[in-house]
Amino acid sequence: DMALLAVEVFRGNRELCQQVTADLVNRFAELIVRDRQLGKTGPWYLLFFNAIVVAQGTPIVRNQALVIEALKQRSPTAMLHLMQGEDGLDRVVKLADGFSSMGQLRDLEASRWVGGADGELIYYITSVEVLIGVACGHGSQVLVNRPFVSTLFPATSLMRLLLRTSRVRA
């Protein structure tokens, strides 16, 4: 898939990531929305966002802002799968309990995509990773990015998920 090729080209390449245009981010955002409307859970286009918001451990502030803008313009729920609230947390735990595609999680490959419940969990994880990448950094941009991320995925949600998972495992 061309999306995975783009991810590999940009991943870790800070110089190239600094040349990403708003048009390119918007094209990937539209592909994400299209796939989500079709009920697809392949994270290929979302992985592009992961690749461009942080490169070699350095936040690419401009790309973080472009991704935030793309999320705001199209609605985060149209692009991300964050499973919030008690029902969402229950769903994450259920998906994690039945997860059987660890190889796919370690090495995403379009030709052997699993889909279904495992695909849903991988898309959830990728959605959270995008938010983590957007929240990375320091300086004045963090004053914008972190509150935005916190509205989509509050730290309390993560804590409730961790507590629920530990109770299920005990």
XYZ file of N, CA and C in Angstrom:
510
model
N 0.839 -1.190 0.000
C 0.000 0.000 0.000
C 0.879 1.248 0.000
N 0.463 2.236 -0.757
C 1.239 3.476 -0.879
C 1.333 4.227 0.444
N 0.325 4.099 1.287
C 0.366 4.793 2.576
C 1.528 4.283 3.419
N 1.735 2.976 3.440
C 2.851 2.420 4.212
C 4.189 2.852 3.634
N 4.271 2.979 2.327
C 5.495 3.479 1.705
C 5.760 4.912 2.162
N 4.726 5.734 2.156
C 4.883 7.120 2.619
C 5.321 7.154 4.073
N 4.751 6.293 4.895
C 5.131 6.232 6.313
C 6.613 5.916 6.430
N 7.073 4.925 5.700
C 8.482 4.528 5.784
C 9.413 5.619 5.262
N 8.995 6.343 4.252
C 9.819 7.425 3.713
C 9.962 8.551 4.730
N 8.884 8.885 5.436
C 8.912 10.010 6.372
C 9.402 9.630 7.766
N 9.182 8.397 8.187
C 9.507 7.985 9.552
C 10.986 8.232 9.865
N 11.210 9.027 10.908
C 12.571 9.287 11.369
C 13.361 10.260 10.516
N 12.766 10.780 9.459
C 13.468 11.691 8.563
C 13.035 13.126 8.881
N 13.724 13.713 9.847
C 13.336 15.039 10.321
C 13.346 16.076 9.204
N 14.366 16.049 8.372
C 14.469 17.030 7.295
C 13.269 16.938 6.344
N 12.913 15.736 5.966
C 11.765 15.550 5.084
C 10.455 15.915 5.791
N 10.340 15.534 7.064
C 9.122 15.859 7.821
C 8.907 17.364 7.926
N 9.987 18.111 7.959
C 9.862 19.564 8.049
C 9.370 20.189 6.746
N 9.294 19.389 5.694
C 8.820 19.891 4.397
C 7.380 19.471 4.087
N 6.740 18.798 5.037
C 5.353 18.364 4.833
C 4.465 19.585 4.634
N 3.564 19.484 3.670
C 2.659 20.604 3.391
C 1.289 20.356 4.029
N 0.568 21.430 4.204
C -0.797 21.328 4.722
C -1.650 20.498 3.768
N -1.405 20.647 2.470
C -2.163 19.883 1.478
C -1.960 18.382 1.669
N -0.733 17.955 1.922
C -0.465 16.530 2.122
C -1.167 16.010 3.375
N -1.103 16.767 4.458
C -1.793 16.372 5.692
C -3.298 16.290 5.438
N -3.838 17.240 4.726
C -5.278 17.239 4.436
C -5.680 16.064 3.548
N -4.830 15.692 2.611
C -5.133 14.526 1.763
C -5.199 13.250 2.607
N -4.236 13.088 3.506
C -4.263 11.915 4.378
C -5.466 11.967 5.310
N -5.806 13.154 5.797
C -6.971 13.292 6.671
C -8.242 12.861 5.945
N -8.384 13.257 4.687
C -9.564 12.862 3.917
C -9.609 11.348 3.697
N -8.451 10.742 3.482
C -8.399 9.284 3.324
C -8.789 8.574 4.629
N -8.374 9.145 5.742
C -8.744 8.579 7.047
C -10.259 8.632 7.216
N -10.828 9.791 6.950
C -12.281 9.956 7.100
C -13.020 9.003 6.167
N -12.565 8.890 4.939
C -13.212 7.982 3.981
C -13.189 6.543 4.482
N -12.026 6.098 4.929
C -11.925 4.720 5.428
C -12.792 4.505 6.660
N -12.824 5.473 7.548
C -13.652 5.339 8.758
C -15.130 5.275 8.385
N -15.555 6.062 7.400
C -16.950 6.028 6.963
C -17.298 4.681 6.341
N -16.306 4.024 5.759
C -16.514 2.707 5.163
C -16.371 1.583 6.192
N -16.092 1.962 7.451
C -15.968 0.971 8.512
C -14.635 0.239 8.523
N -13.655 0.762 7.820
C -12.346 0.122 7.777
C -11.530 0.487 9.012
N -10.718 -0.456 9.465
C -9.894 -0.210 10.659
C -8.400 -0.275 10.368
N -8.020 -0.394 9.111
C -6.592 -0.368 8.784
C -6.015 0.997 9.118
N -4.957 1.038 9.916
C -4.428 2.319 10.399
C -3.424 2.981 9.468
N -3.378 2.581 8.210
C -2.301 3.004 7.319
C -2.162 4.508 7.217
N -3.260 5.206 7.006
C -3.183 6.662 6.839
C -2.907 7.351 8.172
N -3.427 6.808 9.237
C -3.172 7.353 10.566
C -1.698 7.208 10.939
N -1.080 6.136 10.501
C 0.355 5.936 10.755
C 1.199 7.048 10.136
N 0.710 7.617 9.041
C 1.425 8.746 8.431
C 1.509 9.902 9.422
N 0.399 10.178 10.101
C 0.421 11.248 11.110
C 1.454 10.950 12.193
N 1.503 9.690 12.635
C 2.508 9.307 13.636
C 3.914 9.611 13.132
N 4.155 9.317 11.864
C 5.494 9.475 11.300
C 5.920 10.933 11.192
N 4.991 11.839 10.997
C 5.375 13.235 10.730
C 5.333 14.158 11.936
N 4.715 13.750 13.048
C 4.610 14.668 14.190
C 5.852 14.639 15.091
N 6.589 13.548 15.055
C 7.840 13.438 15.806
C 8.815 12.661 14.927
N 10.018 13.201 14.758
C 11.039 12.516 13.964
C 12.350 12.518 14.742
N 12.937 11.359 14.881
C 14.190 11.200 15.622
C 14.072 11.780 17.030
N 12.919 11.586 17.638
C 12.696 12.067 19.001
C 12.428 13.551 19.112
N 12.373 14.239 17.989
C 12.150 15.683 17.992
C 10.751 15.993 17.494
N 9.960 16.712 18.297
C 8.633 17.105 17.828
C 8.751 18.030 16.612
N 7.930 17.785 15.619
C 7.861 18.670 14.448
C 6.629 19.540 14.678
N 6.865 20.682 15.310
C 5.795 21.541 15.816
C 4.811 21.931 14.708
N 5.320 22.260 13.558
C 4.432 22.664 12.456
C 3.500 21.517 12.079
N 4.027 20.311 12.022
C 3.189 19.165 11.657
C 2.198 18.827 12.755
N 2.606 18.997 13.998
C 1.664 18.795 15.098
C 0.476 19.732 14.936
N 0.763 20.983 14.616
C -0.310 21.969 14.420
C -1.180 21.600 13.214
N -0.553 21.107 12.146
C -1.326 20.707 10.962
C -2.246 19.522 11.272
N -1.755 18.577 12.044
C -2.581 17.418 12.407
C -3.727 17.852 13.313
N -3.447 18.711 14.279
C -4.510 19.219 15.146
C -5.569 19.928 14.310
N -5.137 20.752 13.376
C -6.088 21.472 12.529
C -6.924 20.505 11.693
N -6.282 19.464 11.172
C -7.019 18.464 10.385
C -8.055 17.761 11.257
N -7.677 17.438 12.485
C -8.620 16.793 13.410
C -9.784 17.721 13.737
N -9.481 18.979 13.986
C -10.538 19.946 14.307
C -11.488 20.155 13.126
N -10.945 20.257 11.929
C -11.773 20.515 10.747
C -12.721 19.366 10.429
N -12.272 18.137 10.687
C -13.053 16.966 10.282
C -13.714 16.251 11.444
N -13.480 16.695 12.637
C -13.975 16.079 13.859
C -13.079 14.902 14.256
N -12.513 14.979 15.437
C -11.650 13.890 15.903
C -12.343 12.526 15.873
N -13.638 12.491 16.154
C -14.340 11.203 16.163
C -14.492 10.630 14.750
N -14.382 11.480 13.730
C -14.446 10.994 12.352
C -13.114 10.385 11.919
N -12.047 10.668 12.692
C -10.716 10.206 12.296
C -10.082 9.232 13.286
N -10.394 9.394 14.546
C -9.767 8.582 15.595
C -10.793 7.637 16.208
N -10.286 6.620 16.854
C -11.149 5.640 17.531
C -10.656 5.563 18.973
N -11.275 6.371 19.862
C -10.742 6.514 21.219
C -11.537 5.790 22.292
N -12.693 5.272 21.996
C -13.494 4.461 22.920
C -13.504 5.032 24.341
N -14.214 6.108 24.518
C -14.283 6.796 25.799
C -15.464 6.325 26.642
N -15.501 6.756 27.871
C -16.587 6.421 28.783
C -16.492 4.988 29.261
N -17.405 4.613 30.119
C -17.383 3.271 30.700
C -17.554 2.184 29.636
N -18.473 2.415 28.703
C -18.672 1.430 27.630
C -17.417 1.288 26.773
N -16.768 2.408 26.508
C -15.540 2.376 25.725
C -14.428 1.626 26.437
N -14.301 1.884 27.734
C -13.278 1.186 28.516
C -13.549 -0.311 28.561
N -14.824 -0.665 28.727
C -15.191 -2.091 28.702
C -14.820 -2.718 27.362
N -15.054 -1.972 26.289
C -14.744 -2.478 24.952
C -13.239 -2.699 24.781
N -12.433 -1.755 25.243
C -10.974 -1.892 25.132
C -10.504 -3.134 25.877
N -11.003 -3.329 27.087
C -10.611 -4.497 27.886
C -11.024 -5.780 27.164
N -12.243 -5.794 26.637
C -12.728 -6.986 25.918
C -11.867 -7.268 24.687
N -11.541 -6.225 23.928
C -10.711 -6.401 22.743
C -9.309 -6.891 23.124
N -8.763 -6.331 24.198
C -7.423 -6.734 24.644
C -7.420 -8.188 25.108
N -8.480 -8.588 25.786
C -8.584 -9.978 26.252
C -8.566 -10.980 25.101
N -9.215 -10.629 24.005
C -9.306 -11.555 22.883
C -8.254 -11.333 21.805
N -7.320 -10.427 22.054
C -6.338 -10.047 21.033
C -5.410 -11.205 20.683
N -5.269 -11.466 19.391
C -4.426 -12.592 18.967
C -3.508 -12.237 17.800
N -3.290 -10.959 17.565
C -2.500 -10.535 16.400
C -1.257 -9.746 16.807
N -0.518 -10.258 17.764
C 0.655 -9.541 18.249
C 1.661 -9.281 17.130
N 1.824 -10.232 16.227
C 2.738 -10.027 15.101
C 2.331 -8.846 14.245
N 1.046 -8.679 14.025
C 0.545 -7.553 13.243
C 0.773 -6.243 13.992
N 0.651 -6.279 15.294
C 0.874 -5.072 16.094
C 2.342 -4.651 16.024
N 3.238 -5.616 16.036
C 4.674 -5.324 15.974
C 5.106 -4.854 14.595
N 4.491 -5.398 13.552
C 4.922 -5.120 12.193
C 3.695 -5.025 11.285
N 3.097 -3.839 11.249
C 1.898 -3.648 10.446
C 2.214 -3.818 8.971
N 1.475 -4.669 8.332
C 1.671 -4.919 6.912
C 0.304 -5.081 6.259
N 0.070 -4.283 5.249
C -1.246 -4.263 4.604
C -1.617 -5.611 3.993
N -0.642 -6.346 3.482
C -0.957 -7.589 2.788
C -1.476 -8.676 3.722
N -1.236 -8.528 5.018
C -1.727 -9.541 5.950
C -2.567 -8.907 7.067
N -3.285 -7.863 6.717
C -4.101 -7.150 7.704
C -5.197 -8.048 8.252
N -5.398 -8.009 9.569
C -6.336 -8.905 10.223
C -7.754 -8.364 10.302
N -7.935 -7.087 10.479
C -9.269 -6.513 10.593
C -10.009 -7.028 11.818
N -11.322 -6.957 11.781
C -12.152 -7.448 12.875
C -11.822 -6.792 14.210
N -12.012 -7.548 15.281
C -11.785 -7.035 16.636
C -10.325 -6.662 16.847
N -9.404 -7.487 16.345
C -7.978 -7.157 16.499
C -7.632 -5.874 15.756
N -8.199 -5.701 14.572
C -7.978 -4.481 13.809
C -8.519 -3.258 14.525
N -9.661 -3.435 15.175
C -10.248 -2.328 15.942
C -9.324 -1.905 17.080
N -8.756 -2.873 17.789
C -7.848 -2.547 18.887
C -6.577 -1.879 18.360
N -6.057 -2.358 17.253
C -4.859 -1.742 16.678
C -5.157 -0.309 16.249
N -6.340 -0.067 15.691
C -6.702 1.297 15.300
C -6.823 2.193 16.534
N -7.375 1.654 17.606
C -7.459 2.395 18.867
C -6.056 2.769 19.348
N -5.152 1.798 19.364
C -3.780 2.042 19.821
C -3.110 3.094 18.938
N -3.303 2.990 17.637
C -2.708 3.957 16.710
C -3.295 5.344 16.938
N -4.583 5.426 17.220
C -5.218 6.717 17.516
C -4.590 7.361 18.746
N -4.372 6.564 19.783
C -3.744 7.079 21.004
C -2.308 7.510 20.706
N -1.606 6.735 19.897
C -0.225 7.092 19.535
C -0.170 8.430 18.793
N -1.138 8.693 17.939
C -1.178 9.983 17.244
C -1.296 11.110 18.271
N -2.180 10.937 19.232
C -2.352 11.980 20.250
C -1.091 12.158 21.088
N -0.422 11.072 21.404
C 0.841 11.169 22.153
C 1.864 11.966 21.341
N 1.957 11.667 20.053
C 2.887 12.394 19.191
C 2.561 13.870 19.097
N 1.286 14.186 19.043
C 0.866 15.585 18.970
C 1.175 16.306 20.281
N 1.102 15.603 21.405
C 1.328 16.222 22.713
C 2.808 16.348 23.066
N 3.678 15.646 22.349
C 5.122 15.692 22.649
C 5.682 17.085 22.431
N 6.683 17.386 23.208
C 7.403 18.627 22.963
C 7.515 19.507 24.190
N 7.989 20.691 23.928
C 8.182 21.677 24.972
C 8.018 23.053 24.323
N 7.999 24.060 25.150
C 7.839 25.408 24.623
C 6.377 25.801 24.514
N 6.147 26.889 23.821
C 4.807 27.480 23.787
C 3.782 26.620 23.053
N 4.200 25.837 22.070
C 3.230 25.020 21.328
C 2.557 23.988 22.219
N 3.266 23.512 23.227
C 2.703 22.530 24.161
C 1.503 23.120 24.895
N 1.520 24.435 25.096
C 0.400 25.089 25.774
C -0.886 24.980 24.958
N -0.763 24.735 23.670
C -1.916 24.524 22.794
C -2.177 23.031 22.615
N -1.133 22.281 22.335
C -1.282 20.870 21.985
C -1.802 20.012 23.131
N -1.191 20.118 24.283
C -1.580 19.228 25.384
C -3.018 19.423 25.835
N -3.496 20.651 25.983
C -4.915 20.788 26.344
C -5.850 20.197 25.280
N -5.496 20.354 24.011
C -6.302 19.763 22.942
C -6.342 18.251 23.097
N -5.190 17.649 23.298
C -5.113 16.197 23.464
C -5.887 15.775 24.714
N -5.772 16.531 25.779
C -6.465 16.189 27.032
C -7.978 16.207 26.881
N -8.486 17.048 25.999
C -9.940 17.046 25.794
C -10.389 15.781 25.066
N -9.504 15.213 24.239
C -9.852 14.008 23.489
C -9.576 12.735 24.270
N -8.508 12.751 25.043
C -8.107 11.561 25.789
C -7.543 11.997 27.139
N -8.442 12.278 28.092
C -7.985 12.751 29.406
C -7.144 11.693 30.129
N -6.209 12.152 30.912
C -5.361 11.240 31.690
C -6.212 10.351 32.587
N -7.341 10.856 33.051
C -8.214 10.045 33.911
C -8.751 8.824 33.157
N -8.958 8.961 31.843
C -9.409 7.812 31.050
C -8.353 6.721 31.025
N -7.120 7.130 30.864
C -6.032 6.157 30.858
C -5.915 5.478 32.224
N -6.028 6.259 33.283
C -5.929 5.689 34.624
C -7.071 4.711 34.888
N -8.286 5.073 34.490
C -9.421 4.155 34.668
C -9.219 2.881 33.866
N -8.674 3.000 32.667
C -8.407 1.830 31.840
C -7.363 0.926 32.501
N -6.299 1.518 33.004
C -5.260 0.734 33.676
C -5.801 0.037 34.919
N -6.606 0.740 35.687
C -7.190 0.137 36.889
C -8.148 -0.998 36.526
N -8.943 -0.785 35.496
C -9.890 -1.813 35.069
C -9.135 -3.037 34.563
N -8.088 -2.819 33.807
C -7.296 -3.939 33.285
C -6.645 -4.718 34.417
N -6.149 -4.024 35.417
C -5.493 -4.714 36.535
C -6.519 -5.524 37.338
N -7.743 -5.038 37.454
C -8.786 -5.776 38.157
C -9.191 -7.035 37.393
N -9.250 -6.899 36.059
C -9.620 -8.041 35.221
C -8.529 -9.123 35.319
N -7.280 -8.720 35.358
C -6.159 -9.655 35.396
C -5.999 -10.316 36.769
N -6.445 -9.640 37.823
C -6.250 -10.153 39.195
C -7.108 -11.350 39.526
